PDB file of C-alpha atoms in Angstrom:
ATOM      1  CA  MET T   6       3.425  17.069 -34.638  1.00  0.00           C
ATOM      2  CA  THR T   7       4.568  13.448 -34.278  1.00  0.00           C
ATOM      3  CA  GLU T   8       6.248  14.235 -30.945  1.00  0.00           C
ATOM      4  CA  TYR T   9       2.996  15.749 -29.678  1.00  0.00           C
ATOM      5  CA  LEU T  10       0.970  12.667 -30.651  1.00  0.00           C
ATOM      6  CA  THR T  11       3.521  10.397 -29.025  1.00  0.00           C
ATOM      7  CA  PHE T  12       3.358  12.473 -25.849  1.00  0.00           C
ATOM      8  CA  VAL T  13      -0.457  12.415 -25.793  1.00  0.00           C
ATOM      9  CA  THR T  14      -0.570   8.676 -26.432  1.00  0.00           C
ATOM     10  CA  SER T  15       1.963   8.033 -23.660  1.00  0.00           C
ATOM     11  CA  LEU T  16       0.017  10.256 -21.276  1.00  0.00           C
ATOM     12  CA  VAL T  17      -3.261   8.474 -22.042  1.00  0.00           C
ATOM     13  CA  VAL T  18      -1.624   5.064 -21.527  1.00  0.00           C
ATOM     14  CA  ALA T  19      -0.176   6.218 -18.189  1.00  0.00           C
ATOM     15  CA  LEU T  20      -3.527   7.611 -17.031  1.00  0.00           C
ATOM     16  CA  LYS T  21      -5.387   4.467 -18.119  1.00  0.00           C
ATOM     17  CA  THR T  22      -2.865   2.370 -16.202  1.00  0.00           C
ATOM     18  CA  LEU T  23      -3.472   4.491 -13.101  1.00  0.00           C
ATOM     19  CA  THR T  24      -7.240   4.204 -13.610  1.00  0.00           C
ATOM     20  CA  LEU T  25      -7.028   0.424 -13.940  1.00  0.00           C
ATOM     21  CA  SER T  26      -4.818   0.129 -10.863  1.00  0.00           C
ATOM     22  CA  LEU T  27      -7.022   2.294  -8.650  1.00  0.00           C
ATOM     23  CA  GLY T  28     -10.246   0.841 -10.041  1.00  0.00           C
ATOM     24  CA  GLY T  29      -8.937  -2.659  -9.461  1.00  0.00           C
ATOM     25  CA  LEU T  30      -7.999  -1.818  -5.877  1.00  0.00           C
ATOM     26  CA  ILE T  31     -11.385  -0.276  -5.142  1.00  0.00           C
ATOM     27  CA  THR T  32     -13.123  -3.283  -6.676  1.00  0.00           C
ATOM     28  CA  PHE T  33     -10.939  -5.681  -4.675  1.00  0.00           C
ATOM     29  CA  PHE T  34     -11.534  -3.912  -1.363  1.00  0.00           C
ATOM     30  CA  ALA T  35     -15.277  -3.572  -1.958  1.00  0.00           C
ATOM     31  CA  PHE T  36     -15.501  -7.276  -2.826  1.00  0.00           C
ATOM     32  CA  LYS T  37     -13.410  -8.179   0.212  1.00  0.00           C
ATOM     33  CA  ALA T  38     -15.785  -6.121   2.395  1.00  0.00           C
ATOM     34  CA  TYR T  39     -18.759  -7.865   0.778  1.00  0.00           C
ATOM     35  CA  ARG T  40     -17.285 -11.297   1.567  1.00  0.00           C
ATOM     36  CA  ARG T  41     -16.716 -10.254   5.176  1.00  0.00           C
ATOM     37  CA  THR T  42     -20.191  -8.764   5.732  1.00  0.00           C
ATOM     38  CA  ASP T  43     -22.321 -10.518   3.074  1.00  0.00           C
ATOM     39  CA  SER T  44     -23.883  -7.113   2.336  1.00  0.00           C
ATOM     40  CA  PRO T  45     -25.774  -6.861  -0.979  1.00  0.00           C
ATOM     41  CA  ALA T  46     -24.888  -3.152  -1.097  1.00  0.00           C
ATOM     42  CA  LEU T  47     -21.166  -3.894  -1.015  1.00  0.00           C
ATOM     43  CA  ARG T  48     -21.617  -6.617  -3.636  1.00  0.00           C
ATOM     44  CA  ALA T  49     -23.306  -4.113  -5.938  1.00  0.00           C
ATOM     45  CA  LEU T  50     -20.629  -1.526  -5.171  1.00  0.00           C
ATOM     46  CA  ALA T  51     -17.879  -3.986  -6.114  1.00  0.00           C
ATOM     47  CA  LEU T  52     -19.751  -4.906  -9.291  1.00  0.00           C
ATOM     48  CA  GLY T  53     -20.242  -1.249 -10.229  1.00  0.00           C
ATOM     49  CA  PHE T  54     -16.596  -0.350  -9.816  1.00  0.00           C
ATOM     50  CA  GLY T  55     -15.666  -3.529 -11.634  1.00  0.00           C
ATOM     51  CA  VAL T  56     -17.784  -2.525 -14.631  1.00  0.00           C
ATOM     52  CA  VAL T  57     -16.304   0.990 -14.704  1.00  0.00           C
ATOM     53  CA  THR T  58     -12.801  -0.470 -14.521  1.00  0.00           C
ATOM     54  CA  LEU T  59     -13.626  -3.040 -17.195  1.00  0.00           C
ATOM     55  CA  GLY T  60     -14.797  -0.207 -19.449  1.00  0.00           C
ATOM     56  CA  ALA T  61     -11.483   1.584 -19.091  1.00  0.00           C
ATOM     57  CA  PHE T  62      -9.595  -1.660 -19.731  1.00  0.00           C
ATOM     58  CA  LEU T  63     -11.604  -2.622 -22.817  1.00  0.00           C
ATOM     59  CA  ALA T  64     -11.352   0.899 -24.232  1.00  0.00           C
ATOM     60  CA  GLY T  65      -7.580   0.810 -23.853  1.00  0.00           C
ATOM     61  CA  ILE T  66      -7.346  -2.594 -25.520  1.00  0.00           C
ATOM     62  CA  ALA T  67      -9.712  -1.564 -28.328  1.00  0.00           C
ATOM     63  CA  ASP T  68      -7.766   1.624 -28.986  1.00  0.00           C
ATOM     64  CA  GLN T  69      -4.146   0.546 -28.560  1.00  0.00           C
ATOM     65  CA  ILE T  70      -4.137  -3.119 -29.582  1.00  0.00           C
ATOM     66  CA  VAL T  71      -7.181  -3.822 -31.760  1.00  0.00           C
ATOM     67  CA  GLY T  72      -7.155  -0.432 -33.473  1.00  0.00           C
ATOM     68  CA  ILE T  73     -10.870   0.295 -33.346  1.00  0.00           C
ATOM     69  CA  GLU T  74     -11.852   3.831 -34.324  1.00  0.00           C
ATOM     70  CA  ARG T  75     -11.673   6.309 -31.450  1.00  0.00           C
ATOM     71  CA  GLU T  76     -15.355   7.203 -31.706  1.00  0.00           C
ATOM     72  CA  ALA T  77     -16.341   3.558 -31.162  1.00  0.00           C
ATOM     73  CA  VAL T  78     -13.858   3.256 -28.293  1.00  0.00           C
ATOM     74  CA  LEU T  79     -15.389   6.329 -26.656  1.00  0.00           C
ATOM     75  CA  ILE T  80     -18.868   4.821 -26.995  1.00  0.00           C
ATOM     76  CA  ILE T  81     -17.719   1.520 -25.439  1.00  0.00           C
ATOM     77  CA  GLU T  82     -16.045   3.254 -22.514  1.00  0.00           C
ATOM     78  CA  SER T  83     -18.881   5.714 -21.932  1.00  0.00           C
ATOM     79  CA  THR T  84     -21.506   2.954 -22.005  1.00  0.00           C
ATOM     80  CA  LEU T  85     -19.686   0.797 -19.474  1.00  0.00           C
ATOM     81  CA  THR T  86     -18.972   3.823 -17.289  1.00  0.00           C
ATOM     82  CA  ALA T  87     -22.661   4.775 -17.297  1.00  0.00           C
ATOM     83  CA  VAL T  88     -23.727   1.201 -16.491  1.00  0.00           C
ATOM     84  CA  GLY T  89     -21.122   0.968 -13.724  1.00  0.00           C
ATOM     85  CA  PHE T  90     -22.210   4.238 -12.171  1.00  0.00           C
ATOM     86  CA  GLY T  91     -25.820   3.057 -12.387  1.00  0.00           C
ATOM     87  CA  VAL T  92     -24.885  -0.055 -10.400  1.00  0.00           C
ATOM     88  CA  ILE T  93     -22.937   2.082  -7.894  1.00  0.00           C
ATOM     89  CA  THR T  94     -25.980   4.331  -7.491  1.00  0.00           C
ATOM     90  CA  TYR T  95     -28.129   1.271  -6.911  1.00  0.00           C
ATOM     91  CA  SER T  96     -25.664   0.070  -4.272  1.00  0.00           C
ATOM     92  CA  LEU T  97     -26.313   3.234  -2.278  1.00  0.00           C
ATOM     93  CA  TYR T  98     -30.038   2.402  -2.007  1.00  0.00           C
ATOM     94  CA  VAL T  99     -30.088  -1.383  -1.559  1.00  0.00           C
ATOM     95  CA  GLU T 100     -30.222  -2.782   1.943  1.00  0.00           C
TER      96      GLU T 100
END
């Protein structure tokens, strides 16, 4: 049972690292495009992906380092993901 938990924890850490890397890249490129074009839509897109990525980062820190209960970590991550996706949705409609 301990080996299984170690495997799952390692897998989650690896997937969170991938999520943070890809989310950071998307945020960086969207922000770079915003700076080049001064488009409010791209600014909102960068902000939205930044919030989603921040949610994944804070959830990982809260779970692995701080030791907050998993239910609270899930609420933190889900809230920031929902807010981020709301901002991304807004970015698709702003001119």
